[in-house]
Coordinates of C-alpha atoms and ligand atoms in Angstrom, one line a residue:
M1 CA -12.9 88.6 -124.7
H2 CA -11.2 90.1 -121.7
R3 CA -8.9 92.9 -122.6
A4 CA -6.5 94.0 -119.9
E5 CA -7.1 97.6 -118.7
P6 CA -4.1 100.0 -118.8
S7 CA -2.3 99.5 -115.6
Y8 CA 0.9 100.6 -113.9
L9 CA 2.5 97.4 -115.2
T10 CA 1.6 98.0 -118.9
E11 CA 2.7 101.6 -119.0
G12 CA 6.2 101.4 -120.5
S13 CA 7.8 98.0 -120.4
T14 CA 11.5 98.9 -121.2
L15 CA 14.1 98.4 -118.5
A16 CA 14.7 102.1 -118.6
S17 CA 11.1 102.9 -117.9
W18 CA 11.4 100.8 -114.7
L19 CA 14.8 102.2 -113.6
T20 CA 13.6 105.8 -113.9
T21 CA 10.1 105.4 -112.7
H22 CA 8.6 107.7 -110.1
D23 CA 5.5 105.4 -109.5
H24 CA 5.5 104.2 -105.9
K25 CA 4.0 100.9 -107.2
R26 CA 6.9 100.2 -109.5
I27 CA 9.4 101.3 -106.9
A28 CA 7.8 98.8 -104.6
I29 CA 8.6 96.1 -107.1
L30 CA 12.1 97.3 -107.6
Y31 CA 12.6 96.9 -103.9
A32 CA 10.9 93.5 -103.9
V33 CA 13.4 92.2 -106.5
A34 CA 16.4 93.6 -104.7
I35 CA 15.3 92.5 -101.3
T36 CA 14.6 89.0 -102.5
F37 CA 18.1 88.8 -103.9
F38 CA 19.6 89.8 -100.5
F39 CA 17.3 87.4 -98.7
F40 CA 18.6 84.5 -100.6
L41 CA 22.2 85.8 -100.3
G42 CA 21.8 85.9 -96.5
G43 CA 20.1 82.5 -96.8
I44 CA 23.1 80.9 -98.4
A45 CA 25.2 82.0 -95.5
A46 CA 22.6 80.6 -93.1
A47 CA 22.7 77.3 -94.9
L48 CA 26.5 77.2 -94.5
I49 CA 26.2 78.0 -90.8
R50 CA 23.8 75.2 -90.2
L51 CA 25.9 72.8 -92.3
E52 CA 28.9 73.6 -90.2
L53 CA 27.0 73.1 -87.0
A54 CA 25.5 69.8 -88.1
T55 CA 28.5 68.1 -86.6
P56 CA 30.3 69.0 -83.4
H57 CA 33.9 69.1 -84.8
G58 CA 34.1 72.2 -87.0
D59 CA 35.0 70.2 -90.1
L60 CA 33.5 72.3 -92.9
M61 CA 35.3 75.6 -92.5
S62 CA 37.9 77.3 -90.4
A63 CA 37.0 79.4 -87.3
D64 CA 37.9 82.5 -89.2
T65 CA 35.6 81.7 -92.1
Y66 CA 32.8 80.8 -89.7
N67 CA 33.1 84.2 -88.1
K68 CA 32.9 85.9 -91.5
T69 CA 30.0 83.7 -92.5
F70 CA 27.7 84.5 -89.6
T71 CA 28.7 88.2 -89.7
F72 CA 27.7 88.3 -93.4
H73 CA 24.5 86.5 -92.6
G74 CA 23.6 89.0 -89.8
V75 CA 24.6 92.1 -91.7
V76 CA 22.6 91.1 -94.8
M77 CA 19.6 89.8 -93.0
V78 CA 19.2 92.7 -90.6
W79 CA 20.1 95.6 -92.8
F80 CA 19.3 94.5 -96.3
F81 CA 16.3 92.3 -95.6
L82 CA 14.5 92.7 -92.3
I83 CA 14.6 96.5 -91.9
P84 CA 13.5 97.4 -95.5
S85 CA 11.3 94.4 -96.3
I86 CA 7.8 95.4 -95.3
P87 CA 8.1 99.2 -95.4
N88 CA 9.8 99.4 -98.7
T89 CA 7.8 96.8 -100.6
L90 CA 4.3 96.6 -99.2
G91 CA 4.5 100.0 -97.6
N92 CA 5.5 101.7 -100.8
F93 CA 2.9 99.8 -102.8
L94 CA 0.0 100.2 -100.3
L95 CA 0.5 103.4 -98.4
P96 CA -0.8 105.8 -101.2
L97 CA -3.5 103.4 -102.2
M98 CA -4.8 103.0 -98.7
I99 CA -5.1 106.7 -98.0
G100 CA -6.5 107.4 -101.5
A101 CA -3.5 109.3 -102.8
R102 CA -1.9 109.3 -106.3
D103 CA 1.6 108.7 -105.1
V104 CA 3.9 109.3 -102.1
A105 CA 4.8 112.9 -101.3
F106 CA 8.3 112.8 -102.9
P107 CA 8.3 110.3 -105.7
R108 CA 11.8 111.2 -106.9
L109 CA 13.2 110.9 -103.4
N110 CA 11.5 107.5 -103.3
L111 CA 13.4 106.3 -106.4
F112 CA 16.6 107.9 -105.0
S113 CA 16.2 105.8 -101.8
W114 CA 16.1 102.7 -103.8
Y115 CA 19.4 103.6 -105.5
L116 CA 20.9 104.3 -102.1
Y117 CA 19.8 100.9 -101.0
L118 CA 21.5 99.3 -103.9
L119 CA 24.7 101.3 -103.4
G120 CA 24.9 100.2 -99.8
G121 CA 24.3 96.7 -100.9
L122 CA 27.1 97.0 -103.4
F123 CA 29.6 98.0 -100.6
T124 CA 28.6 95.1 -98.5
V125 CA 28.8 92.5 -101.2
T126 CA 32.2 93.9 -102.3
C127 CA 33.3 93.6 -98.8
L128 CA 32.4 89.9 -98.9
L129 CA 34.2 89.4 -102.2
L130 CA 37.3 90.9 -100.7
G131 CA 37.3 88.5 -97.8
G132 CA 34.6 89.6 -95.4
V133 CA 34.3 90.9 -91.9
D134 CA 34.6 88.9 -88.7
T135 CA 33.2 91.3 -86.0
G136 CA 29.6 90.1 -85.9
W137 CA 26.7 92.2 -87.3
T138 CA 26.9 94.5 -84.3
F139 CA 30.5 95.7 -85.1
Y140 CA 31.3 95.7 -81.3
T141 CA 34.3 97.6 -80.3
P142 CA 37.1 96.8 -79.5
F143 CA 36.9 93.9 -82.0
S144 CA 36.0 96.3 -84.8
T145 CA 38.7 98.9 -84.0
L146 CA 41.6 97.0 -82.4
F147 CA 41.6 93.4 -83.4
S148 CA 39.8 92.9 -86.7
N149 CA 42.1 93.3 -89.6
T150 CA 39.4 92.9 -92.2
H151 CA 37.2 95.2 -94.2
V152 CA 35.3 96.8 -91.3
V153 CA 35.2 100.3 -92.9
L154 CA 33.8 99.0 -96.1
A155 CA 31.0 97.0 -94.4
V156 CA 30.2 100.0 -92.1
V157 CA 30.0 102.4 -95.1
G158 CA 27.5 100.0 -96.7
V159 CA 25.3 100.0 -93.6
F160 CA 25.7 103.8 -93.3
I161 CA 24.4 104.3 -96.8
V162 CA 21.5 101.9 -96.4
G163 CA 20.6 103.8 -93.2
F164 CA 20.1 107.0 -95.3
S165 CA 17.8 105.1 -97.6
S166 CA 15.8 104.2 -94.5
I167 CA 15.7 107.8 -93.1
L168 CA 14.5 109.2 -96.4
T169 CA 11.8 106.5 -96.8
G170 CA 10.6 107.3 -93.2
L171 CA 10.5 111.0 -94.1
N172 CA 8.6 110.4 -97.3
F173 CA 6.0 108.3 -95.5
I174 CA 5.4 110.7 -92.7
V175 CA 4.9 113.6 -95.1
T176 CA 2.7 111.5 -97.2
I177 CA 0.4 110.5 -94.3
H178 CA 0.2 114.0 -93.1
T179 CA -0.5 115.7 -96.3
L180 CA -2.0 113.3 -98.9
R181 CA -5.0 111.7 -97.2
T182 CA -8.0 111.8 -99.4
K183 CA -11.2 113.6 -98.4
G184 CA -12.8 112.1 -95.3
M185 CA -9.7 110.0 -94.4
T186 CA -9.3 111.2 -90.8
W187 CA -6.5 109.9 -88.5
F188 CA -8.8 107.4 -86.8
R189 CA -10.1 106.1 -90.1
L190 CA -6.6 105.1 -91.2
P191 CA -6.1 101.3 -91.7
L192 CA -3.8 99.8 -89.0
F193 CA -1.2 99.1 -91.7
V194 CA -1.0 102.8 -92.4
W195 CA -0.6 103.5 -88.6
S196 CA 2.1 100.9 -88.4
M197 CA 3.9 102.6 -91.3
Y198 CA 3.6 105.9 -89.4
G199 CA 5.0 104.4 -86.2
V200 CA 7.9 102.8 -88.1
S201 CA 8.7 105.9 -90.0
L202 CA 9.1 107.9 -86.7
V203 CA 11.5 105.3 -85.5
M204 CA 13.4 105.3 -88.8
M205 CA 13.8 109.0 -88.7
L206 CA 14.7 109.4 -85.1
A207 CA 16.9 106.4 -84.5
T208 CA 18.8 105.8 -87.7
P209 CA 20.8 109.0 -87.5
V210 CA 22.3 107.7 -84.2
L211 CA 23.5 104.6 -86.1
A212 CA 25.0 106.7 -88.8
M213 CA 26.8 108.8 -86.3
T214 CA 28.1 105.8 -84.4
L215 CA 29.4 104.0 -87.5
S216 CA 31.1 107.3 -88.6
L217 CA 32.9 107.5 -85.3
L218 CA 33.9 103.9 -85.7
A219 CA 35.3 104.5 -89.1
I220 CA 37.1 107.7 -87.9
E221 CA 38.7 105.8 -85.1
R222 CA 39.9 103.0 -87.4
L223 CA 41.2 105.3 -90.0
T224 CA 42.8 108.1 -88.0
G225 CA 43.5 106.6 -84.5
V226 CA 41.5 109.3 -82.7
G227 CA 40.5 107.8 -79.4
I228 CA 36.7 107.4 -79.2
F229 CA 36.0 103.8 -78.2
D230 CA 39.6 102.5 -77.6
P231 CA 40.6 102.8 -74.0
S232 CA 44.3 102.8 -74.8
L233 CA 43.6 106.0 -76.7
G234 CA 41.4 107.4 -74.0
G235 CA 38.1 106.1 -75.4
D236 CA 35.3 104.0 -74.0
P237 CA 34.3 100.7 -75.6
L238 CA 31.0 100.6 -73.7
L239 CA 30.0 103.9 -75.3
F240 CA 29.8 102.1 -78.6
Q241 CA 27.3 99.6 -77.2
H242 CA 25.2 102.3 -75.8
F243 CA 25.1 104.2 -79.1
F244 CA 24.6 101.0 -81.1
W245 CA 21.7 99.6 -79.1
F246 CA 20.1 103.1 -78.8
Y247 CA 19.5 102.6 -82.5
S248 CA 19.3 98.8 -82.7
H249 CA 16.7 98.1 -80.1
P250 CA 14.3 100.5 -81.8
A251 CA 15.4 98.9 -85.0
V252 CA 13.9 95.6 -83.9
Y253 CA 10.6 97.5 -83.8
I254 CA 11.3 98.7 -87.3
M255 CA 11.0 95.0 -88.1
V256 CA 8.1 94.1 -85.9
L257 CA 5.7 97.1 -86.1
P258 CA 5.1 96.7 -89.9
S259 CA 4.5 92.9 -89.3
M260 CA 1.9 93.8 -86.8
G261 CA 0.3 96.2 -89.2
V262 CA 0.2 93.5 -91.9
V263 CA -1.2 90.9 -89.6
S264 CA -4.0 93.2 -88.4
E265 CA -5.1 93.6 -92.0
L266 CA -4.9 89.9 -92.8
I267 CA -6.9 88.9 -89.7
T268 CA -9.8 91.3 -90.1
A269 CA -10.1 90.4 -93.8
S270 CA -10.0 86.7 -93.2
V271 CA -12.8 86.8 -90.5
R272 CA -14.7 89.6 -92.2
R273 CA -15.1 91.5 -89.0
K274 CA -14.0 94.8 -87.7
I275 CA -10.7 94.6 -85.7
F276 CA -11.4 94.4 -82.0
G277 CA -10.3 97.6 -80.1
Y278 CA -9.1 99.7 -83.1
R279 CA -8.1 102.6 -80.9
F280 CA -6.1 100.5 -78.5
M281 CA -4.3 98.9 -81.5
V282 CA -3.3 102.5 -82.6
Y283 CA -2.2 103.5 -79.2
S284 CA -0.1 100.4 -78.8
I285 CA 1.7 101.0 -82.1
I286 CA 2.6 104.5 -80.8
G287 CA 3.4 103.1 -77.4
I288 CA 5.8 100.5 -78.8
A289 CA 7.5 103.1 -81.0
V290 CA 8.1 105.4 -78.0
V291 CA 9.0 102.9 -75.2
G292 CA 11.2 101.1 -77.8
F293 CA 13.7 103.9 -77.3
L294 CA 14.0 103.3 -73.6
V295 CA 15.1 99.7 -73.3
W296 CA 18.4 99.5 -75.1
G297 CA 20.4 98.7 -71.9
H298 CA 18.9 95.2 -71.7
H299 CA 21.6 94.2 -74.2
M300 CA 24.2 95.3 -71.8
F301 CA 23.4 93.5 -68.5
V302 CA 26.7 91.7 -68.5
A303 CA 28.7 94.4 -70.2
G304 CA 29.6 96.3 -67.1
Q305 CA 26.9 98.9 -66.8
S306 CA 25.8 99.9 -63.3
M307 CA 23.4 97.6 -61.4
Y308 CA 21.0 100.5 -61.1
A309 CA 20.9 101.1 -64.8
S310 CA 20.3 97.4 -65.3
I311 CA 17.3 97.4 -62.9
V312 CA 15.7 100.3 -64.7
F313 CA 16.3 98.8 -68.2
S314 CA 14.9 95.5 -66.9
I315 CA 11.7 97.1 -65.7
L316 CA 11.2 99.2 -68.9
S317 CA 11.7 96.0 -70.9
F318 CA 8.9 94.4 -69.1
I319 CA 6.7 97.4 -69.7
I320 CA 7.2 97.3 -73.4
A321 CA 5.7 93.8 -73.4
V322 CA 2.3 95.4 -72.4
P323 CA 1.4 97.0 -75.8
S324 CA 2.6 93.9 -77.6
A325 CA 0.3 91.8 -75.4
I326 CA -2.6 94.1 -76.1
K327 CA -2.2 93.4 -79.8
V328 CA -2.2 89.7 -79.3
F329 CA -5.3 89.9 -77.1
N330 CA -7.1 92.1 -79.7
W331 CA -6.2 89.8 -82.6
T332 CA -7.5 86.9 -80.5
A333 CA -10.7 88.8 -79.7
T334 CA -11.2 89.5 -83.4
L335 CA -10.9 85.8 -84.3
Y336 CA -13.2 84.8 -81.5
K337 CA -16.6 83.7 -82.9
G338 CA -15.3 84.9 -86.3
D339 CA -16.1 83.0 -89.4
I340 CA -12.5 82.2 -90.3
T341 CA -11.4 81.4 -93.8
F342 CA -8.1 79.6 -93.8
G343 CA -6.6 81.0 -96.9
A344 CA -2.8 81.1 -97.1
P345 CA -2.6 84.7 -95.8
M346 CA -4.5 83.6 -92.7
I347 CA -2.2 80.7 -92.1
Y348 CA 0.8 83.0 -92.3
A349 CA -1.0 85.5 -89.9
L350 CA -1.7 82.8 -87.3
G351 CA 1.8 81.5 -87.7
F352 CA 3.0 85.0 -86.9
V353 CA 0.9 85.3 -83.8
G354 CA 2.1 82.0 -82.4
L355 CA 5.8 82.5 -83.1
F356 CA 5.7 86.2 -82.0
M357 CA 4.2 85.1 -78.7
L358 CA 6.9 82.6 -78.1
G359 CA 9.6 85.1 -79.1
G360 CA 8.1 87.8 -76.9
L361 CA 7.7 85.6 -73.9
T362 CA 11.3 84.4 -74.1
G363 CA 12.2 88.1 -74.4
L364 CA 10.8 88.5 -70.9
F365 CA 13.2 85.7 -69.7
L366 CA 16.0 87.7 -71.1
A367 CA 14.8 91.0 -69.6
A368 CA 15.0 89.5 -66.1
T369 CA 18.6 90.3 -65.2
A370 CA 19.2 87.3 -63.0
L371 CA 18.2 84.9 -65.9
D372 CA 20.0 86.9 -68.5
V373 CA 23.3 86.5 -66.8
N374 CA 23.0 82.8 -67.5
L375 CA 21.4 83.0 -70.9
T376 CA 23.2 85.9 -72.5
D377 CA 25.4 84.9 -75.5
T378 CA 23.9 81.4 -75.6
Y379 CA 21.7 79.9 -78.2
F380 CA 18.7 80.9 -76.2
V381 CA 19.2 84.4 -77.4
V382 CA 19.6 83.2 -80.9
A383 CA 16.4 81.3 -80.7
H384 CA 14.6 84.3 -79.1
F385 CA 15.4 86.8 -81.8
H386 CA 14.9 84.4 -84.6
Y387 CA 11.4 83.7 -83.3
I388 CA 10.6 87.4 -83.4
M389 CA 12.5 88.4 -86.6
V390 CA 12.4 85.3 -88.7
G391 CA 9.3 83.6 -87.3
G392 CA 7.4 86.8 -86.9
A393 CA 8.6 89.3 -89.5
V394 CA 9.2 86.9 -92.4
M395 CA 5.8 85.1 -91.8
A396 CA 4.1 88.5 -91.8
Y397 CA 6.0 89.7 -94.9
L398 CA 5.0 86.6 -96.9
G399 CA 1.5 86.6 -95.6
G400 CA 1.2 90.2 -96.8
I401 CA 2.8 89.4 -100.2
H402 CA 0.2 86.6 -100.7
F403 CA -2.7 88.7 -99.5
W404 CA -1.9 91.7 -101.8
W405 CA -0.4 89.6 -104.7
P406 CA -3.7 89.8 -106.7
K407 CA -3.7 93.6 -106.3
I408 CA 0.0 93.9 -107.2
T409 CA -0.1 91.5 -110.2
G410 CA -3.7 91.1 -111.1
R411 CA -3.3 87.3 -110.8
L412 CA -4.3 84.7 -108.3
Y413 CA -1.7 82.2 -107.0
S414 CA -2.2 78.5 -106.5
E415 CA -4.0 78.3 -103.1
G416 CA -3.0 74.6 -102.5
W417 CA 0.7 75.3 -103.0
A418 CA 0.5 78.5 -100.9
R419 CA -1.1 76.7 -98.0
F420 CA 1.3 73.9 -98.2
A421 CA 4.3 76.3 -98.2
A422 CA 2.9 78.2 -95.2
I423 CA 2.4 75.1 -93.1
L424 CA 5.8 73.7 -94.1
M425 CA 7.3 77.0 -93.1
F426 CA 5.7 76.9 -89.7
L427 CA 6.9 73.3 -89.0
G428 CA 10.4 73.9 -90.5
F429 CA 10.8 77.0 -88.5
N430 CA 10.0 75.4 -85.2
L431 CA 12.2 72.4 -85.9
T432 CA 15.0 74.7 -86.7
F433 CA 14.8 77.1 -83.8
F434 CA 13.0 75.4 -80.9
P435 CA 16.0 73.1 -80.2
Q436 CA 18.1 76.2 -79.9
F437 CA 16.2 77.3 -76.8
L438 CA 17.1 74.0 -75.3
A439 CA 20.7 74.0 -76.4
G440 CA 21.0 77.6 -75.0
A441 CA 19.4 76.7 -71.7
E442 CA 21.9 73.9 -71.4
G443 CA 24.7 76.4 -72.0
M444 CA 25.7 76.2 -75.6
P445 CA 27.3 79.5 -76.5
R446 CA 26.5 81.5 -79.6
R447 CA 29.0 82.3 -82.3
Y448 CA 31.1 79.1 -81.7
Y449 CA 31.9 76.9 -84.7
R450 CA 32.4 73.7 -82.7
Y451 CA 30.8 72.3 -79.6
P452 CA 30.9 69.4 -77.2
D453 CA 29.2 66.2 -78.4
E454 CA 26.3 66.4 -76.0
Y455 CA 24.8 69.2 -78.1
A456 CA 25.0 67.2 -81.2
L457 CA 21.4 65.9 -81.3
L458 CA 19.8 69.3 -80.8
N459 CA 22.0 70.7 -83.6
V460 CA 21.2 67.9 -86.0
L461 CA 17.5 68.5 -85.4
S462 CA 18.1 72.2 -86.0
S463 CA 20.0 71.6 -89.3
A464 CA 17.3 69.2 -90.5
G465 CA 14.7 71.9 -89.8
A466 CA 16.7 74.4 -91.8
V467 CA 16.4 72.1 -94.8
L468 CA 12.6 72.2 -94.6
L469 CA 12.6 75.9 -93.9
A470 CA 14.8 76.6 -97.0
A471 CA 12.4 74.5 -99.1
S472 CA 9.4 76.5 -97.8
Y473 CA 11.1 79.8 -98.8
L474 CA 11.9 78.5 -102.3
L475 CA 8.4 77.3 -103.0
P476 CA 6.7 80.7 -103.1
V477 CA 9.3 81.9 -105.6
G478 CA 8.2 79.1 -107.9
Y479 CA 4.4 79.3 -107.7
L480 CA 4.2 83.0 -107.5
L481 CA 6.3 83.4 -110.6
W482 CA 4.2 80.7 -112.2
S483 CA 1.0 82.7 -111.4
L484 CA 2.3 85.8 -113.2
R485 CA 1.8 83.9 -116.5
F486 CA -0.8 81.2 -115.8
G487 CA -2.6 82.5 -112.7
E488 CA -6.3 83.2 -112.9
R489 CA -7.2 86.9 -113.3
A490 CA -8.2 88.5 -110.1
G491 CA -11.0 91.1 -109.9
P492 CA -10.6 94.3 -108.0
D493 CA -11.4 92.6 -104.7
P494 CA -10.9 88.8 -104.8
W495 CA -11.1 88.3 -101.0
G496 CA -14.1 90.5 -100.3
A497 CA -11.9 92.7 -98.2
K498 CA -12.5 96.3 -97.2
G499 CA -10.1 99.3 -97.8
L500 CA -9.5 101.8 -100.6
E501 CA -6.9 99.6 -102.2
W502 CA -9.6 97.1 -103.0
E503 CA -11.8 99.6 -104.7
T504 CA -9.5 100.2 -107.6
A505 CA -8.6 97.8 -110.4
S506 CA -6.1 94.9 -110.0
P507 CA -3.4 95.9 -111.0
P508 CA -4.2 99.5 -110.3
P509 CA -4.0 102.2 -113.1
P510 CA -0.8 104.4 -113.1
H511 CA -2.4 107.0 -110.9
N512 CA -4.2 104.6 -108.6
F513 CA -7.8 105.9 -108.8
E514 CA -9.9 107.1 -111.7
R515 CA -11.1 109.9 -109.5
P516 CA -10.0 110.6 -105.9
P517 CA -12.1 108.5 -103.5
V518 CA -14.1 110.0 -100.7
V519 CA -14.2 108.2 -97.3
T520 CA -17.4 108.3 -95.2
D521 CA -16.8 105.5 -92.7
G522 CA -14.2 104.0 -90.4
P523 CA -11.9 101.2 -91.6
Y524 CA -13.0 97.6 -91.7
A525 CA -16.7 98.4 -92.3
Y526 CA -17.7 94.7 -92.5
V527 CA -21.3 93.7 -91.9
H528 CA -20.4 92.0 -88.6
P529 CA -19.2 94.4 -85.9
Ligands
LIG601 C1 8.8 91.5 -75.5 C2 9.7 92.2 -76.0 C3 11.2 91.9 -76.0 C4 12.0 91.8 -74.9 C5 11.6 92.0 -73.5 C6 13.3 91.5 -75.4 C7 14.5 91.4 -74.6 C8 15.7 91.1 -75.1 C9 16.9 91.0 -74.3 C10 17.0 91.3 -72.8 C11 18.0 90.7 -75.1 C12 19.4 90.6 -74.7 C13 19.8 89.2 -74.6 C14 21.2 89.0 -74.2 O1 22.1 89.7 -74.8 O2 21.4 88.1 -73.4 C15 17.4 90.6 -76.4 C16 18.2 90.3 -77.6 C17 17.7 90.4 -78.8 N1 16.4 90.7 -79.2 FE1 14.9 91.0 -78.0 N2 13.3 91.4 -76.7 C18 12.0 91.6 -77.1 C19 11.5 91.7 -78.4 C20 12.3 91.6 -79.5 C21 11.9 91.9 -80.8 C22 10.5 92.4 -81.2 C23 12.9 91.7 -81.7 C24 13.0 91.9 -83.2 C25 12.1 92.2 -84.0 C26 14.1 91.3 -80.9 C27 15.3 91.1 -81.3 C28 16.4 90.8 -80.6 C29 17.8 90.7 -81.1 C30 18.2 90.8 -82.5 C31 18.6 90.3 -80.0 C32 20.0 89.9 -80.1 C33 20.9 91.0 -79.8 C34 22.4 90.4 -79.8 O3 23.0 90.3 -80.9 O4 22.8 90.2 -78.7 N3 13.7 91.3 -79.6 N4 16.1 90.8 -76.4
LIG602 CU1 16.8 95.3 -77.3

């Protein structure tokens, strides 16, 4: 008879024991539940958008409702799903395990961050219930100060609060990595996922306060009429865009660095080889985190900034493609001659690499000023960032959830269903978003709720793809929940992977390790170099 070992899951099963827990593993699960909720909330808005755009005539909703729908979609997806998804779920769960620690440095602060996340979400959802906001997720002035007569302040306060959750998580991770590494875990023995958490935490801590400040100024101007962004009061609307993108371009790397960390882990484990060029992978994480702060002006080529500024931002945007390309080359080199096992996590990882490459290359189109003048605010941009953020980040997130699922739950999921869902996701994604590159290149503007008949075919394809994509997101909810009860029990290391997290039980005991592990070797010590 197999008797389950005491684990973090069995220690206290009341709701109160979960809602007051200081265990990073339980907090990771709290986040996973909340984040999944917001993902499907944002997904419902996405479905409505695609339904509206399935026909050219704007016959489902009014223009005003459409504006509120895509704003809600953007706000929820960016702030309540993409930014917290990997750091707060997988990061919280894995970071202490991977460095051989018992918990994060500040466990109570960790729980507090989760409550802040919920509080921010509450504001945003309330805002929706009261009628929504129509400014777009970027809250551009002067829309958000002069014209919009909706609940801008409420939405902005929600984002402001969730920003603090992000800052505190970043702080917690940085202190954890600096102070709680186990004996022998030197900086260059850290798994790449830990490095990616380090990079992302730096960005969270340094960039998010700028967002908080910007949103406060916006709220102050709306509430008191002090001129900050409004020219008629002596303010400058372009200032808002500078502030906003100074945070929000780095924020796209809050979404993509963790994905890169996850994918590095999935690829080495699936080919059972050391990652190619470990040190370059580390330097490129830091490179992306730093250069990410220098490119924000590529969102403003047509906003009226000086030509010279645009030239500099264009060149810097090309430069940031270099560390990203290094990563793609090194993943490819790791796969080369590798003995690849195509489990579901590997399919997700390969999907990430393909979609990220297409998203990144089209980013170079947009970084070229002469092309961007034509493509800006068309569906080409929509396709570009969805390839990176939805194609890339969501694939990596789900790949990671699958890979570490046995560790988190102690159970194996159905491999057949998981592979089917991953492949369906890849196909559905491309059918949804590839036509948008074409529509955008032909001039279809973004954020319009009706369009000329000649774009109808591409939009119908896109809406059909969205149906497949939605199905592929719902499937994992089904078979993963099923596995909780009926899945086969996983041993400590079902994939034969390397890393401290695989050396402890699945699911891990409350304090992670029976005794603190000692590290004597670099990461990914597989037999094949
Ligand atoms: C190779 C690297 C990249 C380059 C050179 C690049 C370049 C650009 C440029 C120039 C724009 C402005 C387009 C316009 O307004 O016409 C843009 C938009 C955007 N990019 Fe990227 N990008 C890159 C990677 C990423 C990544 C990694 C993400 C997300 C994880 C991302 C997310 C976005 C978003 C959300 C927008 C839309 C902003 C808006 O609402 O206007 N990009 N990108
Ligand atoms: Cu940017």
